[in-house]
Amino acid sequence: MLTREQIDFFRENGFIRLEQVYPPDELRQMSEELDYIIQTFATWAAAWRGPWRKHYVKDEEEDRKATLVAIHEMQHYSAAWTRAVTKPDLADAVAALMDTDTLEVHHSTLHAKPPDVGAPFPMHQDVPFYEHSDGRYMDALVHLDDADERSGCIKFLKGSYRLGPLKHILGPDTAPHLPTDQYRLDDAVFVPAKAGDVVLFHLWTIHGSAVNHSGLWRRLVRVGFRDPRNQQVAGQGLGRPGILVKGVRPKVEGMEVNVYGNWIPQKKA
Ligand SMILES: O=C(O)CCC(=O)C(=O)O
């Protein structure tokens, strides 16, 4: 269980690192099966693009080489990952921070930065990727490798979740991001973590990360959790019910399950 200090830290800052959520034996299996997924199914051309990137790389060569390996829904490829995303201790911690009695897994996404060339992420909130009606949503970054400033660990703007959902720069040629002159990676605090640690943050916490200059892999898997009462408006996983990891699914007014088991707005009588 979380301490009062941990809950207060999260409320103040909008993020928190939990140490050693996954013990070495579980982590070893997650790591091996993740490598299998990376080699067999993942896309190696997933680096986020856009004009913002020139503020995040040192020169054209670094920009050209920037690489991100990504794939969604690790639990569709590996039983170790099904256990990882539904881990009761993690669900309890997220539910305590969200102050809810019911919690649903919304998605999982791999972000693996290869040695030396791992791509940067612009400052952004995750809300443009999976817009929800309110703030009862948290992301968990499950660390497979030690990550520090040199390997492009996650960085947050402290307390920024209190700004609420912000308007992002969007478009066909760019990943969603916030204006680079107003929201700077240099102003963010970096949160180094060890393999087995989990970094939790609120859906509205502004974050980003730098190029991996370390010579080592920086693999992490983001797992999104929501209160099932918080209805999705748009984006990744829209209409797809997730696995319940705490409590029971409450009946949500205005939504019904269709014949295929997907959530759809209830038809007006
Ligand atoms: O993997 C990273 O460094 C950034 C992750 C991120 O921006 C996200 O999960 O939304």
PDB file of C-alpha atoms and ligand atoms in Angstrom:
ATOM      1  CA  MET A   1       0.000   0.000   0.000  1.00  0.00           C
ATOM      2  CA  LEU A   2       1.056   3.577  -0.583  1.00  0.00           C
ATOM      3  CA  THR A   3       2.030   5.870   2.278  1.00  0.00           C
ATOM      4  CA  ARG A   4       0.327   9.192   2.982  1.00  0.00           C
ATOM      5  CA  GLU A   5       3.567  10.902   1.812  1.00  0.00           C
ATOM      6  CA  GLN A   6       3.429   9.091  -1.545  1.00  0.00           C
ATOM      7  CA  ILE A   7      -0.204  10.081  -2.091  1.00  0.00           C
ATOM      8  CA  ASP A   8       0.569  13.698  -1.124  1.00  0.00           C
ATOM      9  CA  PHE A   9       3.596  13.729  -3.461  1.00  0.00           C
ATOM     10  CA  PHE A  10       1.434  12.559  -6.353  1.00  0.00           C
ATOM     11  CA  ARG A  11      -1.297  15.134  -5.591  1.00  0.00           C
ATOM     12  CA  GLU A  12       1.353  17.880  -5.524  1.00  0.00           C
ATOM     13  CA  ASN A  13       3.324  16.879  -8.619  1.00  0.00           C
ATOM     14  CA  GLY A  14       1.094  14.697 -10.822  1.00  0.00           C
ATOM     15  CA  PHE A  15       3.653  11.874 -11.002  1.00  0.00           C
ATOM     16  CA  ILE A  16       5.398   9.390  -8.716  1.00  0.00           C
ATOM     17  CA  ARG A  17       7.949   6.586  -8.997  1.00  0.00           C
ATOM     18  CA  LEU A  18       7.155   3.261  -7.331  1.00  0.00           C
ATOM     19  CA  GLU A  19      10.248   1.178  -6.670  1.00  0.00           C
ATOM     20  CA  GLN A  20      10.579  -2.502  -7.621  1.00  0.00           C
ATOM     21  CA  VAL A  21       6.942  -3.271  -8.419  1.00  0.00           C
ATOM     22  CA  TYR A  22       8.163  -6.266 -10.458  1.00  0.00           C
ATOM     23  CA  PRO A  23      10.582  -8.704  -8.750  1.00  0.00           C
ATOM     24  CA  PRO A  24      13.582 -10.038 -10.749  1.00  0.00           C
ATOM     25  CA  ASP A  25      11.986 -13.371 -11.794  1.00  0.00           C
ATOM     26  CA  GLU A  26       8.849 -11.686 -13.189  1.00  0.00           C
ATOM     27  CA  LEU A  27      10.937  -8.968 -14.808  1.00  0.00           C
ATOM     28  CA  ARG A  28      13.231 -11.478 -16.517  1.00  0.00           C
ATOM     29  CA  GLN A  29      10.292 -13.202 -18.194  1.00  0.00           C
ATOM     30  CA  MET A  30       8.670  -9.875 -19.163  1.00  0.00           C
ATOM     31  CA  SER A  31      12.004  -8.749 -20.627  1.00  0.00           C
ATOM     32  CA  GLU A  32      12.570 -11.932 -22.642  1.00  0.00           C
ATOM     33  CA  GLU A  33       9.039 -11.970 -24.024  1.00  0.00           C
ATOM     34  CA  LEU A  34       9.256  -8.259 -24.817  1.00  0.00           C
ATOM     35  CA  ASP A  35      12.411  -8.881 -26.852  1.00  0.00           C
ATOM     36  CA  TYR A  36      10.535 -11.584 -28.758  1.00  0.00           C
ATOM     37  CA  ILE A  37       7.704  -9.098 -29.475  1.00  0.00           C
ATOM     38  CA  ILE A  38      10.229  -6.447 -30.571  1.00  0.00           C
ATOM     39  CA  GLN A  39      11.958  -8.834 -32.981  1.00  0.00           C
ATOM     40  CA  THR A  40       8.775 -10.449 -34.316  1.00  0.00           C
ATOM     41  CA  PHE A  41       5.938  -7.906 -34.387  1.00  0.00           C
ATOM     42  CA  ALA A  42       6.955  -4.357 -33.434  1.00  0.00           C
ATOM     43  CA  THR A  43       7.478  -1.477 -35.842  1.00  0.00           C
ATOM     44  CA  TRP A  44      10.967   0.023 -35.878  1.00  0.00           C
ATOM     45  CA  ALA A  45       9.827   3.207 -37.648  1.00  0.00           C
ATOM     46  CA  ALA A  46       7.686   4.649 -34.876  1.00  0.00           C
ATOM     47  CA  ALA A  47       9.726   7.775 -33.962  1.00  0.00           C
ATOM     48  CA  TRP A  48       7.473  10.776 -33.410  1.00  0.00           C
ATOM     49  CA  ARG A  49       7.930  13.287 -36.233  1.00  0.00           C
ATOM     50  CA  GLY A  50       7.431  16.997 -36.729  1.00  0.00           C
ATOM     51  CA  PRO A  51       9.203  20.348 -36.920  1.00  0.00           C
ATOM     52  CA  TRP A  52       9.470  20.357 -33.089  1.00  0.00           C
ATOM     53  CA  ARG A  53      12.215  17.707 -33.404  1.00  0.00           C
ATOM     54  CA  LYS A  54      14.877  20.239 -34.416  1.00  0.00           C
ATOM     55  CA  HIS A  55      14.684  21.597 -30.829  1.00  0.00           C
ATOM     56  CA  TYR A  56      15.378  18.122 -29.431  1.00  0.00           C
ATOM     57  CA  VAL A  57      18.319  16.889 -31.559  1.00  0.00           C
ATOM     58  CA  LYS A  58      21.873  18.179 -31.842  1.00  0.00           C
ATOM     59  CA  ASP A  59      22.183  18.010 -35.650  1.00  0.00           C
ATOM     60  CA  GLU A  60      20.704  16.651 -38.899  1.00  0.00           C
ATOM     61  CA  GLU A  61      22.436  13.303 -38.518  1.00  0.00           C
ATOM     62  CA  GLU A  62      20.883  12.725 -35.079  1.00  0.00           C
ATOM     63  CA  ASP A  63      17.496  13.735 -36.508  1.00  0.00           C
ATOM     64  CA  ARG A  64      17.864  11.294 -39.427  1.00  0.00           C
ATOM     65  CA  LYS A  65      18.930   8.395 -37.205  1.00  0.00           C
ATOM     66  CA  ALA A  66      16.270   8.901 -34.501  1.00  0.00           C
ATOM     67  CA  THR A  67      14.564   5.521 -33.961  1.00  0.00           C
ATOM     68  CA  LEU A  68      11.692   4.316 -31.804  1.00  0.00           C
ATOM     69  CA  VAL A  69      10.437   0.736 -31.623  1.00  0.00           C
ATOM     70  CA  ALA A  70       6.756   0.573 -30.722  1.00  0.00           C
ATOM     71  CA  ILE A  71       3.730  -1.686 -30.621  1.00  0.00           C
ATOM     72  CA  HIS A  72       0.414  -1.684 -28.769  1.00  0.00           C
ATOM     73  CA  GLU A  73      -1.174  -4.231 -26.432  1.00  0.00           C
ATOM     74  CA  MET A  74       1.698  -6.429 -25.210  1.00  0.00           C
ATOM     75  CA  GLN A  75      -0.870  -8.658 -23.455  1.00  0.00           C
ATOM     76  CA  HIS A  76      -2.074  -9.800 -26.907  1.00  0.00           C
ATOM     77  CA  TYR A  77       1.392 -11.298 -27.535  1.00  0.00           C
ATOM     78  CA  SER A  78       2.632 -12.610 -24.199  1.00  0.00           C
ATOM     79  CA  ALA A  79       1.179 -14.249 -21.082  1.00  0.00           C
ATOM     80  CA  ALA A  80       3.900 -12.675 -18.915  1.00  0.00           C
ATOM     81  CA  TRP A  81       2.602  -9.286 -20.095  1.00  0.00           C
ATOM     82  CA  THR A  82      -1.010 -10.226 -19.342  1.00  0.00           C
ATOM     83  CA  ARG A  83       0.130 -10.864 -15.760  1.00  0.00           C
ATOM     84  CA  ALA A  84       2.183  -7.650 -15.762  1.00  0.00           C
ATOM     85  CA  VAL A  85      -0.631  -5.298 -16.843  1.00  0.00           C
ATOM     86  CA  THR A  86      -3.094  -6.889 -14.393  1.00  0.00           C
ATOM     87  CA  LYS A  87      -0.698  -7.033 -11.423  1.00  0.00           C
ATOM     88  CA  PRO A  88      -2.838  -6.529  -8.286  1.00  0.00           C
ATOM     89  CA  ASP A  89      -0.231  -4.432  -6.392  1.00  0.00           C
ATOM     90  CA  LEU A  90      -0.031  -2.010  -9.307  1.00  0.00           C
ATOM     91  CA  ALA A  91      -3.835  -1.838  -9.633  1.00  0.00           C
ATOM     92  CA  ASP A  92      -4.130  -1.132  -5.891  1.00  0.00           C
ATOM     93  CA  ALA A  93      -1.585   1.696  -6.090  1.00  0.00           C
ATOM     94  CA  VAL A  94      -3.230   3.322  -9.123  1.00  0.00           C
ATOM     95  CA  ALA A  95      -6.715   2.979  -7.586  1.00  0.00           C
ATOM     96  CA  ALA A  96      -5.494   4.555  -4.337  1.00  0.00           C
ATOM     97  CA  LEU A  97      -4.008   7.543  -6.184  1.00  0.00           C
ATOM     98  CA  MET A  98      -7.160   7.884  -8.296  1.00  0.00           C
ATOM     99  CA  ASP A  99      -9.311   7.433  -5.187  1.00  0.00           C
ATOM    100  CA  THR A 100     -11.542   4.911  -6.923  1.00  0.00           C
ATOM    101  CA  ASP A 101     -13.057   1.511  -6.085  1.00  0.00           C
ATOM    102  CA  THR A 102     -13.020   0.299  -9.700  1.00  0.00           C
ATOM    103  CA  LEU A 103     -10.251   0.295 -12.294  1.00  0.00           C
ATOM    104  CA  GLU A 104      -9.936  -0.831 -15.902  1.00  0.00           C
ATOM    105  CA  VAL A 105      -6.865  -1.405 -18.088  1.00  0.00           C
ATOM    106  CA  HIS A 106      -7.307   0.841 -21.128  1.00  0.00           C
ATOM    107  CA  HIS A 107      -4.203   0.042 -23.228  1.00  0.00           C
ATOM    108  CA  SER A 108      -0.533  -0.849 -23.210  1.00  0.00           C
ATOM    109  CA  THR A 109       2.099   0.615 -25.542  1.00  0.00           C
ATOM    110  CA  LEU A 110       5.801  -0.157 -25.942  1.00  0.00           C
ATOM    111  CA  HIS A 111       8.290   2.703 -26.293  1.00  0.00           C
ATOM    112  CA  ALA A 112      11.756   1.230 -26.819  1.00  0.00           C
ATOM    113  CA  LYS A 113      14.631   3.620 -27.485  1.00  0.00           C
ATOM    114  CA  PRO A 114      17.553   1.759 -29.093  1.00  0.00           C
ATOM    115  CA  PRO A 115      21.139   2.531 -27.961  1.00  0.00           C
ATOM    116  CA  ASP A 116      22.539   5.917 -29.104  1.00  0.00           C
ATOM    117  CA  VAL A 117      19.715   6.677 -31.558  1.00  0.00           C
ATOM    118  CA  GLY A 118      16.555   6.358 -29.398  1.00  0.00           C
ATOM    119  CA  ALA A 119      14.155   9.086 -30.493  1.00  0.00           C
ATOM    120  CA  PRO A 120      12.972  12.036 -28.371  1.00  0.00           C
ATOM    121  CA  PHE A 121       9.381  12.883 -27.350  1.00  0.00           C
ATOM    122  CA  PRO A 122       8.118  16.479 -27.408  1.00  0.00           C
ATOM    123  CA  MET A 123       6.473  18.022 -24.358  1.00  0.00           C
ATOM    124  CA  HIS A 124       2.827  16.927 -24.409  1.00  0.00           C
ATOM    125  CA  GLN A 125      -0.052  15.523 -22.425  1.00  0.00           C
ATOM    126  CA  ASP A 126      -1.416  12.099 -23.352  1.00  0.00           C
ATOM    127  CA  VAL A 127      -4.971  13.396 -23.650  1.00  0.00           C
ATOM    128  CA  PRO A 128      -4.797  14.024 -27.459  1.00  0.00           C
ATOM    129  CA  PHE A 129      -4.016  10.330 -27.945  1.00  0.00           C
ATOM    130  CA  TYR A 130      -6.980   9.032 -25.928  1.00  0.00           C
ATOM    131  CA  GLU A 131      -9.311  11.852 -24.990  1.00  0.00           C
ATOM    132  CA  HIS A 132     -11.575  11.124 -21.999  1.00  0.00           C
ATOM    133  CA  SER A 133     -14.454  13.029 -20.405  1.00  0.00           C
ATOM    134  CA  ASP A 134     -12.585  13.763 -17.179  1.00  0.00           C
ATOM    135  CA  GLY A 135      -9.286  13.289 -15.343  1.00  0.00           C
ATOM    136  CA  ARG A 136      -9.853   9.839 -13.819  1.00  0.00           C
ATOM    137  CA  TYR A 137      -7.066   8.301 -15.924  1.00  0.00           C
ATOM    138  CA  MET A 138      -3.426   7.467 -15.165  1.00  0.00           C
ATOM    139  CA  ASP A 139      -0.503   6.125 -17.126  1.00  0.00           C
ATOM    140  CA  ALA A 140       2.051   3.704 -15.683  1.00  0.00           C
ATOM    141  CA  LEU A 141       5.530   3.485 -17.241  1.00  0.00           C
ATOM    142  CA  VAL A 142       6.815  -0.031 -16.569  1.00  0.00           C
ATOM    143  CA  HIS A 143      10.620   0.090 -16.805  1.00  0.00           C
ATOM    144  CA  LEU A 144      12.423  -2.895 -18.331  1.00  0.00           C
ATOM    145  CA  ASP A 145      15.854  -1.208 -18.219  1.00  0.00           C
ATOM    146  CA  ASP A 146      17.509   1.273 -15.900  1.00  0.00           C
ATOM    147  CA  ALA A 147      16.789   4.731 -17.299  1.00  0.00           C
ATOM    148  CA  ASP A 148      18.538   8.006 -16.538  1.00  0.00           C
ATOM    149  CA  GLU A 149      19.024  11.399 -18.141  1.00  0.00           C
ATOM    150  CA  ARG A 150      21.643  10.010 -20.540  1.00  0.00           C
ATOM    151  CA  SER A 151      19.346   7.261 -21.831  1.00  0.00           C
ATOM    152  CA  GLY A 152      16.395   9.625 -22.303  1.00  0.00           C
ATOM    153  CA  CYS A 153      14.339   8.925 -19.182  1.00  0.00           C
ATOM    154  CA  ILE A 154      10.929  10.498 -18.695  1.00  0.00           C
ATOM    155  CA  LYS A 155      10.731  14.183 -17.678  1.00  0.00           C
ATOM    156  CA  PHE A 156       7.728  15.990 -16.179  1.00  0.00           C
ATOM    157  CA  LEU A 157       6.596  19.557 -15.571  1.00  0.00           C
ATOM    158  CA  LYS A 158       5.771  19.447 -11.872  1.00  0.00           C
ATOM    159  CA  GLY A 159       2.130  20.056 -11.000  1.00  0.00           C
ATOM    160  CA  SER A 160       1.190  20.652 -14.652  1.00  0.00           C
ATOM    161  CA  TYR A 161      -1.816  18.323 -14.490  1.00  0.00           C
ATOM    162  CA  ARG A 162      -3.643  21.101 -12.668  1.00  0.00           C
ATOM    163  CA  LEU A 163      -3.739  23.036 -15.977  1.00  0.00           C
ATOM    164  CA  GLY A 164      -6.326  20.500 -17.223  1.00  0.00           C
ATOM    165  CA  PRO A 165      -6.426  19.282 -20.825  1.00  0.00           C
ATOM    166  CA  LEU A 166      -4.528  21.726 -23.074  1.00  0.00           C
ATOM    167  CA  LYS A 167      -4.870  22.525 -26.771  1.00  0.00           C
ATOM    168  CA  HIS A 168      -2.041  20.752 -28.626  1.00  0.00           C
ATOM    169  CA  ILE A 169      -0.433  21.445 -31.996  1.00  0.00           C
ATOM    170  CA  LEU A 170      -1.833  18.765 -34.277  1.00  0.00           C
ATOM    171  CA  GLY A 171      -1.525  17.960 -37.976  1.00  0.00           C
ATOM    172  CA  PRO A 172      -0.708  15.336 -40.582  1.00  0.00           C
ATOM    173  CA  ASP A 173       3.051  16.052 -40.413  1.00  0.00           C
ATOM    174  CA  THR A 174       3.533  16.172 -36.664  1.00  0.00           C
ATOM    175  CA  ALA A 175       2.930  14.216 -33.498  1.00  0.00           C
ATOM    176  CA  PRO A 176       0.648  16.108 -31.074  1.00  0.00           C
ATOM    177  CA  HIS A 177       2.743  18.453 -28.945  1.00  0.00           C
ATOM    178  CA  LEU A 178       2.715  21.699 -27.009  1.00  0.00           C
ATOM    179  CA  PRO A 179       4.394  24.907 -28.267  1.00  0.00           C
ATOM    180  CA  THR A 180       8.164  24.392 -27.877  1.00  0.00           C
ATOM    181  CA  ASP A 181       8.781  27.990 -26.716  1.00  0.00           C
ATOM    182  CA  GLN A 182       6.256  27.758 -23.845  1.00  0.00           C
ATOM    183  CA  TYR A 183       6.796  24.158 -22.695  1.00  0.00           C
ATOM    184  CA  ARG A 184      10.487  23.288 -22.569  1.00  0.00           C
ATOM    185  CA  LEU A 185      12.140  19.959 -21.848  1.00  0.00           C
ATOM    186  CA  ASP A 186      14.851  21.930 -20.018  1.00  0.00           C
ATOM    187  CA  ASP A 187      12.284  23.142 -17.468  1.00  0.00           C
ATOM    188  CA  ALA A 188      11.091  19.622 -16.677  1.00  0.00           C
ATOM    189  CA  VAL A 189      12.406  17.376 -13.886  1.00  0.00           C
ATOM    190  CA  PHE A 190      13.831  14.062 -14.952  1.00  0.00           C
ATOM    191  CA  VAL A 191      12.739  10.911 -13.148  1.00  0.00           C
ATOM    192  CA  PRO A 192      15.406   8.220 -13.372  1.00  0.00           C
ATOM    193  CA  ALA A 193      14.193   4.702 -12.660  1.00  0.00           C
ATOM    194  CA  LYS A 194      15.542   1.179 -12.269  1.00  0.00           C
ATOM    195  CA  ALA A 195      14.384  -1.876 -14.185  1.00  0.00           C
ATOM    196  CA  GLY A 196      11.311  -3.136 -12.286  1.00  0.00           C
ATOM    197  CA  ASP A 197      10.220   0.366 -11.193  1.00  0.00           C
ATOM    198  CA  VAL A 198       6.983   1.969 -12.362  1.00  0.00           C
ATOM    199  CA  VAL A 199       6.523   5.703 -12.900  1.00  0.00           C
ATOM    200  CA  LEU A 200       2.883   6.785 -12.625  1.00  0.00           C
ATOM    201  CA  PHE A 201       1.500  10.050 -13.985  1.00  0.00           C
ATOM    202  CA  HIS A 202      -1.848  11.769 -14.502  1.00  0.00           C
ATOM    203  CA  LEU A 203      -3.412  11.984 -17.980  1.00  0.00           C
ATOM    204  CA  TRP A 204      -2.906  15.770 -17.922  1.00  0.00           C
ATOM    205  CA  THR A 205       0.710  15.816 -16.641  1.00  0.00           C
ATOM    206  CA  ILE A 206       2.978  17.438 -19.247  1.00  0.00           C
ATOM    207  CA  HIS A 207       5.961  15.248 -20.130  1.00  0.00           C
ATOM    208  CA  GLY A 208       8.607  14.502 -22.756  1.00  0.00           C
ATOM    209  CA  SER A 209      12.033  12.901 -23.091  1.00  0.00           C
ATOM    210  CA  ALA A 210      15.382  13.373 -24.821  1.00  0.00           C
ATOM    211  CA  VAL A 211      17.422  11.292 -27.289  1.00  0.00           C
ATOM    212  CA  ASN A 212      18.983   8.136 -25.837  1.00  0.00           C
ATOM    213  CA  HIS A 213      22.745   8.860 -25.821  1.00  0.00           C
ATOM    214  CA  SER A 214      23.664   5.986 -23.514  1.00  0.00           C
ATOM    215  CA  GLY A 215      24.762   3.101 -25.709  1.00  0.00           C
ATOM    216  CA  LEU A 216      22.140   0.929 -23.956  1.00  0.00           C
ATOM    217  CA  TRP A 217      18.481   0.138 -24.660  1.00  0.00           C
ATOM    218  CA  ARG A 218      15.825   2.121 -22.799  1.00  0.00           C
ATOM    219  CA  ARG A 219      12.688  -0.048 -23.005  1.00  0.00           C
ATOM    220  CA  LEU A 220       9.489   0.883 -21.239  1.00  0.00           C
ATOM    221  CA  VAL A 221       5.849  -0.095 -21.567  1.00  0.00           C
ATOM    222  CA  ARG A 222       3.116   2.428 -20.819  1.00  0.00           C
ATOM    223  CA  VAL A 223      -0.045   0.947 -19.324  1.00  0.00           C
ATOM    224  CA  GLY A 224      -3.122   3.206 -19.237  1.00  0.00           C
ATOM    225  CA  PHE A 225      -5.647   2.754 -16.406  1.00  0.00           C
ATOM    226  CA  ARG A 226      -9.004   4.476 -16.041  1.00  0.00           C
ATOM    227  CA  ASP A 227     -12.015   4.583 -13.824  1.00  0.00           C
ATOM    228  CA  PRO A 228     -14.606   2.870 -16.077  1.00  0.00           C
ATOM    229  CA  ARG A 229     -17.021   5.727 -15.295  1.00  0.00           C
ATOM    230  CA  ASN A 230     -14.702   8.036 -17.266  1.00  0.00           C
ATOM    231  CA  GLN A 231     -16.022   7.745 -20.807  1.00  0.00           C
ATOM    232  CA  GLN A 232     -13.625   7.909 -23.742  1.00  0.00           C
ATOM    233  CA  VAL A 233     -14.301  10.617 -26.325  1.00  0.00           C
ATOM    234  CA  ALA A 234     -11.737   9.825 -29.044  1.00  0.00           C
ATOM    235  CA  GLY A 235      -8.476   8.112 -29.926  1.00  0.00           C
ATOM    236  CA  GLN A 236      -6.604   4.887 -29.192  1.00  0.00           C
ATOM    237  CA  GLY A 237      -8.838   2.009 -28.078  1.00  0.00           C
ATOM    238  CA  LEU A 238     -12.119   3.944 -28.444  1.00  0.00           C
ATOM    239  CA  GLY A 239     -15.106   1.642 -27.774  1.00  0.00           C
ATOM    240  CA  ARG A 240     -12.963  -1.267 -26.617  1.00  0.00           C
ATOM    241  CA  PRO A 241     -13.729  -2.421 -23.067  1.00  0.00           C
ATOM    242  CA  GLY A 242     -10.673  -3.265 -20.980  1.00  0.00           C
ATOM    243  CA  ILE A 243      -9.941  -5.867 -18.322  1.00  0.00           C
ATOM    244  CA  LEU A 244     -11.166  -4.897 -14.848  1.00  0.00           C
ATOM    245  CA  VAL A 245      -8.296  -5.003 -12.335  1.00  0.00           C
ATOM    246  CA  LYS A 246     -10.192  -3.630  -9.333  1.00  0.00           C
ATOM    247  CA  GLY A 247     -13.845  -3.878  -8.282  1.00  0.00           C
ATOM    248  CA  VAL A 248     -16.711  -4.379 -10.723  1.00  0.00           C
ATOM    249  CA  ARG A 249     -17.776  -2.409 -13.792  1.00  0.00           C
ATOM    250  CA  PRO A 250     -20.380   0.163 -12.809  1.00  0.00           C
ATOM    251  CA  LYS A 251     -23.379   0.669 -15.076  1.00  0.00           C
ATOM    252  CA  VAL A 252     -22.625   3.855 -16.987  1.00  0.00           C
ATOM    253  CA  GLU A 253     -25.658   5.906 -17.959  1.00  0.00           C
ATOM    254  CA  GLY A 254     -25.942   6.384 -21.724  1.00  0.00           C
ATOM    255  CA  MET A 255     -23.625   3.522 -22.774  1.00  0.00           C
ATOM    256  CA  GLU A 256     -24.473  -0.042 -23.770  1.00  0.00           C
ATOM    257  CA  VAL A 257     -22.599  -3.124 -24.994  1.00  0.00           C
ATOM    258  CA  ASN A 258     -23.316  -4.112 -28.604  1.00  0.00           C
ATOM    259  CA  VAL A 259     -23.495  -7.702 -29.942  1.00  0.00           C
ATOM    260  CA  TYR A 260     -19.719  -7.735 -30.481  1.00  0.00           C
ATOM    261  CA  GLY A 261     -18.983  -6.745 -26.875  1.00  0.00           C
ATOM    262  CA  ASN A 262     -17.965  -3.147 -27.663  1.00  0.00           C
ATOM    263  CA  TRP A 263     -19.214  -0.078 -25.794  1.00  0.00           C
ATOM    264  CA  ILE A 264     -21.415   2.211 -27.838  1.00  0.00           C
ATOM    265  CA  PRO A 265     -23.606   5.201 -26.969  1.00  0.00           C
ATOM    266  CA  GLN A 266     -27.115   3.948 -26.130  1.00  0.00           C
ATOM    267  CA  LYS A 267     -29.689   4.490 -28.903  1.00  0.00           C
ATOM    268  CA  LYS A 268     -32.292   7.108 -28.054  1.00  0.00           C
ATOM    269  CA  ALA A 269     -35.784   5.494 -27.604  1.00  0.00           C
TER     270      ALA A 269
HETATM  271  O1  LIG B   1       8.882   6.947 -23.631  1.00  0.00           O
HETATM  272  C1  LIG B   1       9.094   8.128 -23.439  1.00  0.00           C
HETATM  273  O2  LIG B   1      10.202   8.595 -23.194  1.00  0.00           O
HETATM  274  C2  LIG B   1       7.959   9.119 -23.488  1.00  0.00           C
HETATM  275  C3  LIG B   1       6.683   8.458 -23.222  1.00  0.00           C
HETATM  276  C4  LIG B   1       5.531   9.303 -23.564  1.00  0.00           C
HETATM  277  O3  LIG B   1       5.628  10.431 -23.956  1.00  0.00           O
HETATM  278  C5  LIG B   1       4.223   8.745 -23.383  1.00  0.00           C
HETATM  279  O4  LIG B   1       4.119   7.593 -22.977  1.00  0.00           O
HETATM  280  O5  LIG B   1       3.245   9.461 -23.666  1.00  0.00           O
END
